[in-house]
mmCIF file of C-alpha atoms in Angstrom:
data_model
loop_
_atom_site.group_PDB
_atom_site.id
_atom_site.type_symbol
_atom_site.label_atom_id
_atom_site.label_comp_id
_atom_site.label_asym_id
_atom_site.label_seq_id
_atom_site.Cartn_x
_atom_site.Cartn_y
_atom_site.Cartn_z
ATOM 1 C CA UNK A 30 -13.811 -1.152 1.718
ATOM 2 C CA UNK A 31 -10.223 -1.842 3.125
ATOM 3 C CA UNK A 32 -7.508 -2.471 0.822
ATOM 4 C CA UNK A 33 -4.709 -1.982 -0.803
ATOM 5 C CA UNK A 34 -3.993 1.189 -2.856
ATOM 6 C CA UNK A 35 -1.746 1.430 -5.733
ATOM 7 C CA UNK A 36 -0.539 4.364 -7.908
ATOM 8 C CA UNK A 37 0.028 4.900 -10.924
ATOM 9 C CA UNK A 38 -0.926 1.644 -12.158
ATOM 10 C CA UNK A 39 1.040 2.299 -15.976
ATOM 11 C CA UNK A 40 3.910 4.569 -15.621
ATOM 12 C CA UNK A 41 6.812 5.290 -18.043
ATOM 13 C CA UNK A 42 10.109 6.730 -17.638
ATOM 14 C CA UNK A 43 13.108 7.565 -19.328
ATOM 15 C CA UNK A 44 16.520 6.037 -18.853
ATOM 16 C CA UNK A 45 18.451 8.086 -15.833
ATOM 17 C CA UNK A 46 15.415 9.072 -13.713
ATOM 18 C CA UNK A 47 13.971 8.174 -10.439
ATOM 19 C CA UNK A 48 10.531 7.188 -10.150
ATOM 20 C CA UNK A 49 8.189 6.527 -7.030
ATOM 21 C CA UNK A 50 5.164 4.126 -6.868
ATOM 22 C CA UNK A 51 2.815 4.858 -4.353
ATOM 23 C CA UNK A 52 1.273 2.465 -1.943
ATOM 24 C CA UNK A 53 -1.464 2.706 0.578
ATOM 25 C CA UNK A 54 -2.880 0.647 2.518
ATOM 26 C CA UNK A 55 -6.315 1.177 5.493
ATOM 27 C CA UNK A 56 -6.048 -2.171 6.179
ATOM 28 C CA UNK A 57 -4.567 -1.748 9.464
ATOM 29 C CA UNK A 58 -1.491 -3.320 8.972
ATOM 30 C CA UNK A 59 1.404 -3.233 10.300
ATOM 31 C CA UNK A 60 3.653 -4.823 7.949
ATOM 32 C CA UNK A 61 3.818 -3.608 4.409
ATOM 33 C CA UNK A 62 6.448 -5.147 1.439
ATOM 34 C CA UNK A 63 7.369 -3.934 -2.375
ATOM 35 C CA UNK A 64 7.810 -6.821 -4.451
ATOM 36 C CA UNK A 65 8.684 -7.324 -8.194
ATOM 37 C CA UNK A 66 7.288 -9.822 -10.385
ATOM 38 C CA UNK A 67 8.786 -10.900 -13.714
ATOM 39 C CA UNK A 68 7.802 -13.598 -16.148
ATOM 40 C CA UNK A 69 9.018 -16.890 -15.473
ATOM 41 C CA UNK A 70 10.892 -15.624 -12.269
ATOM 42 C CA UNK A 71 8.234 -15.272 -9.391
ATOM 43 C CA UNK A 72 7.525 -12.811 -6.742
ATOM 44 C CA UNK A 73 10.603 -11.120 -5.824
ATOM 45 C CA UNK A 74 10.914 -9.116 -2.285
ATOM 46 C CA UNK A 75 12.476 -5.486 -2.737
ATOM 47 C CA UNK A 76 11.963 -4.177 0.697
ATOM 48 C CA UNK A 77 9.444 -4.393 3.831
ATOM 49 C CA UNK A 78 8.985 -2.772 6.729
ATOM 50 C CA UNK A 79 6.943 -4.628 9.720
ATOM 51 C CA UNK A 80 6.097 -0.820 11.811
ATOM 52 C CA UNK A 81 6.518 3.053 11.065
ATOM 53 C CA UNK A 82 9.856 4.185 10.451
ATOM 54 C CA UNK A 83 11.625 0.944 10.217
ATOM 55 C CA UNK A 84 12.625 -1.263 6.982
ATOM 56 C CA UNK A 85 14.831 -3.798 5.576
ATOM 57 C CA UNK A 86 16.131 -4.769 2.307
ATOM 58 C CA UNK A 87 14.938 -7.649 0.642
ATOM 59 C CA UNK A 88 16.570 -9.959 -1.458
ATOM 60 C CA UNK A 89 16.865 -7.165 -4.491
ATOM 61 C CA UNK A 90 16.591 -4.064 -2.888
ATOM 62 C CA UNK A 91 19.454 -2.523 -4.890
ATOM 63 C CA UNK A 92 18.526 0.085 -7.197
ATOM 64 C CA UNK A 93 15.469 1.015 -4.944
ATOM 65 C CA UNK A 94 14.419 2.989 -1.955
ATOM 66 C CA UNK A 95 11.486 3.310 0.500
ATOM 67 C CA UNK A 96 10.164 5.301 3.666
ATOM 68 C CA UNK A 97 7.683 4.641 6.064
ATOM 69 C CA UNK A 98 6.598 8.158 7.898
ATOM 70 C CA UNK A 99 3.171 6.753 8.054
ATOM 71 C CA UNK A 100 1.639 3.043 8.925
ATOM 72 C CA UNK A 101 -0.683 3.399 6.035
ATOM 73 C CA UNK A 102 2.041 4.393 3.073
ATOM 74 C CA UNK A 103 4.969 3.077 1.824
ATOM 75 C CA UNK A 104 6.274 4.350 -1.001
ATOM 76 C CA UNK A 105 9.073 2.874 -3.166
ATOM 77 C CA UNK A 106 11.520 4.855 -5.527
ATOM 78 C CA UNK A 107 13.252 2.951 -8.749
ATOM 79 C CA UNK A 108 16.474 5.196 -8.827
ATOM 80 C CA UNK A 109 18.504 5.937 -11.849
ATOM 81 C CA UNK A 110 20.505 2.976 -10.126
ATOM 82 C CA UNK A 111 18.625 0.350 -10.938
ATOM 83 C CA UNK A 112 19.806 -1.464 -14.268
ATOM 84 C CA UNK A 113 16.685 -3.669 -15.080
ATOM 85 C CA UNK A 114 13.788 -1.351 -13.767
ATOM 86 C CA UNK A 115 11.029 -2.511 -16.406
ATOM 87 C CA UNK A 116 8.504 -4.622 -14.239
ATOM 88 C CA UNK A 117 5.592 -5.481 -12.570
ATOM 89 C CA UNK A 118 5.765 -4.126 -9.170
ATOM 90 C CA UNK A 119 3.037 -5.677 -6.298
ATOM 91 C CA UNK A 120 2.923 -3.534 -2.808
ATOM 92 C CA UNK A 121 1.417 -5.752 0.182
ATOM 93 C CA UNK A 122 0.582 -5.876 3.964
ATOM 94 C CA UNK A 123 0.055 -8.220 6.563
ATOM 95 C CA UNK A 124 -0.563 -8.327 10.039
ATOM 96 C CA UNK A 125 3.409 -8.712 11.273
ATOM 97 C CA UNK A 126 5.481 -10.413 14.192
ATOM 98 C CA UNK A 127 4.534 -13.226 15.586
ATOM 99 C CA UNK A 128 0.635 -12.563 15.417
ATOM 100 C CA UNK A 129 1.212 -12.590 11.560
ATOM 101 C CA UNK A 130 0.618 -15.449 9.672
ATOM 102 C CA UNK A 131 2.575 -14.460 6.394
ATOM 103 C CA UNK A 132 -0.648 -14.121 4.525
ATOM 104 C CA UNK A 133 -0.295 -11.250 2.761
ATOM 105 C CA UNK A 134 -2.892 -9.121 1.091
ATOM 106 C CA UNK A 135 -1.751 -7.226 -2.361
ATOM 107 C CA UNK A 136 -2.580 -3.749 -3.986
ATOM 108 C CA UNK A 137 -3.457 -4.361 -8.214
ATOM 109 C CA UNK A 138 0.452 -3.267 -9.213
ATOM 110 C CA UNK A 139 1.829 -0.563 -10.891
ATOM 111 C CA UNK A 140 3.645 -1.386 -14.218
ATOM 112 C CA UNK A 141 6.944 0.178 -14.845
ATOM 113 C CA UNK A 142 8.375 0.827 -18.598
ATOM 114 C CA UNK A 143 11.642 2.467 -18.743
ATOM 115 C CA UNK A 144 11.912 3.916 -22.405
ATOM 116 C CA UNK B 24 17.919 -20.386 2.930
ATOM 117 C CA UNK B 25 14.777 -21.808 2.344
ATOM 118 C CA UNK B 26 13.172 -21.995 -1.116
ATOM 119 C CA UNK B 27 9.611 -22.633 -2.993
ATOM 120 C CA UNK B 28 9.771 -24.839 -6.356
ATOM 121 C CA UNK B 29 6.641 -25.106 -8.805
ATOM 122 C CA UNK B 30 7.715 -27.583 -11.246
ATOM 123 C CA UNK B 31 5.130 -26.914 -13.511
ATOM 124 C CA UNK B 32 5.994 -23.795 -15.466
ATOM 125 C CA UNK B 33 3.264 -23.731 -18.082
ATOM 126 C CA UNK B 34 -0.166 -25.957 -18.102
ATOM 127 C CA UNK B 35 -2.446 -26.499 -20.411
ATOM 128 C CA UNK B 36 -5.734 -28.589 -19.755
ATOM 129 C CA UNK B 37 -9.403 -28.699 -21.380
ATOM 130 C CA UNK B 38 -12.137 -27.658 -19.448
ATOM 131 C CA UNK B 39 -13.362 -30.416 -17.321
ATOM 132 C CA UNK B 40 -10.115 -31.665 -17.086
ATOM 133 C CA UNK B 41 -8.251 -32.788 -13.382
ATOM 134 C CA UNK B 42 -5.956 -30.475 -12.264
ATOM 135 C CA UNK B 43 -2.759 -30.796 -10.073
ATOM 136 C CA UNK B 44 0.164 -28.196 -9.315
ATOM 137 C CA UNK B 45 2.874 -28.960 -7.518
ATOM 138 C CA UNK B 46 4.579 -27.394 -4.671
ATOM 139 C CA UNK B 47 7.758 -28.450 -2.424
ATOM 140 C CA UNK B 48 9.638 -26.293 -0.289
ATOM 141 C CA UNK B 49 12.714 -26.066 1.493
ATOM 142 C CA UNK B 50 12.570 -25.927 5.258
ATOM 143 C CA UNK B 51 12.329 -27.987 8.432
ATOM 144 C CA UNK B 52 10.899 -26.062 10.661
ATOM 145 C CA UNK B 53 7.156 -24.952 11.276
ATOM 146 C CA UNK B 54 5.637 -23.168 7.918
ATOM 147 C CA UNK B 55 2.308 -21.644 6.930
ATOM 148 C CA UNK B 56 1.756 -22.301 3.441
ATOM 149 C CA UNK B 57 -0.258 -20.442 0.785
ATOM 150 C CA UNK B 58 -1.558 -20.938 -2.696
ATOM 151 C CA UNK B 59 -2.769 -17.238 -4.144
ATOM 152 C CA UNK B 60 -4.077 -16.642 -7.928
ATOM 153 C CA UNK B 61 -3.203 -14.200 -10.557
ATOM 154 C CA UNK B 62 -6.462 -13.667 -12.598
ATOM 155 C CA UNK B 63 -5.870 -11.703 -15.817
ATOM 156 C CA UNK B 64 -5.717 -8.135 -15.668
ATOM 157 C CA UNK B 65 -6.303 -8.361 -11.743
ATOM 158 C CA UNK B 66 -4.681 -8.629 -8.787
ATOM 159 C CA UNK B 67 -3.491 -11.590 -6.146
ATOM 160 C CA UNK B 68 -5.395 -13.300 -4.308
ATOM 161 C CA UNK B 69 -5.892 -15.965 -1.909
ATOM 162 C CA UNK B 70 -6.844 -18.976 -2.837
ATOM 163 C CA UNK B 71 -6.307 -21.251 0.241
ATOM 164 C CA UNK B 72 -3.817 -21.357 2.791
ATOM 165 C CA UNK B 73 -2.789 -23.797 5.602
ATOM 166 C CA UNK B 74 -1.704 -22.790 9.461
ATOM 167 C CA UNK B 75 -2.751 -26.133 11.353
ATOM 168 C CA UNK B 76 -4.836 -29.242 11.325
ATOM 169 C CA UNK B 77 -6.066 -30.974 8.758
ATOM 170 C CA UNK B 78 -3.984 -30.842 5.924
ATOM 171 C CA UNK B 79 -6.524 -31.311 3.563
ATOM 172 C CA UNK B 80 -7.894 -27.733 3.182
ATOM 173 C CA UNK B 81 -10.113 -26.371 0.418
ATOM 174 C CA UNK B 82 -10.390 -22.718 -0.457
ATOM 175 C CA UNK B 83 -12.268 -20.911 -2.994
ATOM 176 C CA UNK B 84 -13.713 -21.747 -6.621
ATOM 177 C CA UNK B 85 -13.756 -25.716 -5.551
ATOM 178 C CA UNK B 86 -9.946 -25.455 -5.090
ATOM 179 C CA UNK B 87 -8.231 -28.014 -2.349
ATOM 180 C CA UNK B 88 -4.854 -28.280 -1.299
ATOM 181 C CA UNK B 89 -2.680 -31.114 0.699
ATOM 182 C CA UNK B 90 0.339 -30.418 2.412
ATOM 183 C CA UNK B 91 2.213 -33.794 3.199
ATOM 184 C CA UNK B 92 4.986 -32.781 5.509
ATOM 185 C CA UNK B 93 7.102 -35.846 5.195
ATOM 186 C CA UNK B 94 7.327 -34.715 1.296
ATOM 187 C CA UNK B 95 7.675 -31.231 1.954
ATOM 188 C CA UNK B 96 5.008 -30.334 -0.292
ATOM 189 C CA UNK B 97 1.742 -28.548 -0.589
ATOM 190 C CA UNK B 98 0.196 -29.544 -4.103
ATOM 191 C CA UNK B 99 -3.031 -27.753 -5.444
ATOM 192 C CA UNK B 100 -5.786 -29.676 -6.885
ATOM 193 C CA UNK B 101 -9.379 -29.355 -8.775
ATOM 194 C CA UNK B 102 -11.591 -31.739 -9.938
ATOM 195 C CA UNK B 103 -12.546 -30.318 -13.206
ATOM 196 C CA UNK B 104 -11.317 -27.158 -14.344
ATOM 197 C CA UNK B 105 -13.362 -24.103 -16.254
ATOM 198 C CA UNK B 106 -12.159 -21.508 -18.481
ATOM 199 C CA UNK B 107 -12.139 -19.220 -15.869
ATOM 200 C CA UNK B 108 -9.832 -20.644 -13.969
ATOM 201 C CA UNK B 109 -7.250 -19.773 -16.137
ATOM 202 C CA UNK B 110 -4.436 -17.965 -14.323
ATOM 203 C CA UNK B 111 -1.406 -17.663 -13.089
ATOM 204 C CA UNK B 112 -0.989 -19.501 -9.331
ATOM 205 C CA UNK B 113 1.557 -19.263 -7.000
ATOM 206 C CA UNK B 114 2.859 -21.119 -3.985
ATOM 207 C CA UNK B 115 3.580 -19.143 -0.812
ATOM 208 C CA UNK B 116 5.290 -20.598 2.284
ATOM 209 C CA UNK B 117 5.907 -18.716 5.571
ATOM 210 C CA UNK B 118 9.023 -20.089 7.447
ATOM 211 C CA UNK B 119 8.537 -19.473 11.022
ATOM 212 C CA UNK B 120 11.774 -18.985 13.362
ATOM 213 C CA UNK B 121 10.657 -17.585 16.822
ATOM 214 C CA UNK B 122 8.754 -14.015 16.406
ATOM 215 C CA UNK B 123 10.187 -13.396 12.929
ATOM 216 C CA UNK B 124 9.254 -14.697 9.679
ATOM 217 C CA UNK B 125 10.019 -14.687 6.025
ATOM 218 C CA UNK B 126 7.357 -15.709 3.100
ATOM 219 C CA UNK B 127 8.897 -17.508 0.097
ATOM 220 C CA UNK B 128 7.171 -17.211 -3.388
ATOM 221 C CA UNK B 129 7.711 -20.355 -6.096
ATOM 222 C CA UNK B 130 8.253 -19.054 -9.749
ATOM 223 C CA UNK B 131 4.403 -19.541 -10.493
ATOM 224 C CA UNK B 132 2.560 -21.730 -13.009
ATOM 225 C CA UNK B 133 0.675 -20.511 -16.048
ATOM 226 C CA UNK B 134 -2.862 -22.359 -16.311
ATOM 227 C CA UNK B 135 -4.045 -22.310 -19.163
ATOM 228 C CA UNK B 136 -7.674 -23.706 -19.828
ATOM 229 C CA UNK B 137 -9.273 -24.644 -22.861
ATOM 230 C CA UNK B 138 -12.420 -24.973 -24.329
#
């Protein structure tokens, strides 16, 4: 089945080191996005990039980094930098440009506890 | 910039129960607007979404939606709610400027069904 792929789904870390969520997606798609969801507060955009090595911040991409090498993955990175890193984090793709629609389709998260 | 507001925050209904969520948005131009659903312990999905045409459109689960342009706003409705509709939903809307667009999440609204 196409989707959306995800990994790890729980992950911990310690105060002062990076971590990197996996996406990936066989969907097709040429847009993917990282986005953070907190209680109360919504779906947040981090970063997206709508084709292979090409990407844009979002509206709180500080603290974070991505790649895209490869249409299907898109990893994201929480650096040491980022002061509030406990969160839900949602990877998604869509088809992008002006075929696009905005309707995005979403991987099942990976939660993020910084101890 | 254009913006998503979900005035409800928290809902609680009994099953059987009407249901309306509200949804107004920010922008003048053309939009594609989405509702998606936050099941617990699962990830988004779609619930309905609206590109064209009639704006009365009904998506999944007996779900419906109206987007009144002149009020900016896409509201979600059901009938009569079940327990298992109990989730957290969120209000999408795609701004379209040329080839380029950007999708705008609302803060999302906890359902809550009783029974």
């Amino acid at each position: 089945d196409g989707g959306i792929t995800q990994s790890p789904k729980y992950l911990f870390r310690k105060e002062g080191q990076n971590v990197t969520l996996s996406c990936e997606q066989n969907l097709n798609h040429d847009a993917m996005y990282w986005y953070r969801q907190d209680p109360g507060q919504g779906l947040r955009l981090i970063y997206y990039s709508q084709i292979v090595n090409d990407f844009q911040k979002g509206d709180i991409a500080e603290g974070y980094s991505v790649s895209r090498e490869k249409k299907e993955s898109f990893p994201l990175t929480v650096t040491s930098a980022q002061k509030n890193p406990t969160a839900f984090y949602l990877c998604a793709s869509s088809i992008a440009g002006y075929r696009g629609t905005g309707e995005l389709f979403f991987g099942e998260g990976s939660r993020l506890t910084v101890l | 910039a254009q913006s998503v507001s979900q005035h409800n925050h928290h809902v609680i209904l009994s099953e059987a129960a009407s249901l309306e969520l509200g949804c107004n948005y920010s922008y003048g131009g053309t939009v594609n607007l989405f509702w998606y659903v936050q099941y617990p312990g699962q990830h988004l999905q779609l619930l309905l979404k609206y590109f064209s045409g009639d704006p009365l459109v009904k998506g999944i689960k007996g779900f419906e939606a109206e987007f009144i342009k002149s009020k900016f706003s896409f509201n979600l409705r059901k009938p009569s709610v079940q327990w298992s509709d109990t989730a957290e939903y969120f209000c999408a809307v795609n701004a379209r400027t040329g080839t380029a667009s950007k999708l705008t999440f609302g803060t999302g609204t906890r359902l809550q069904v009783t029974l």
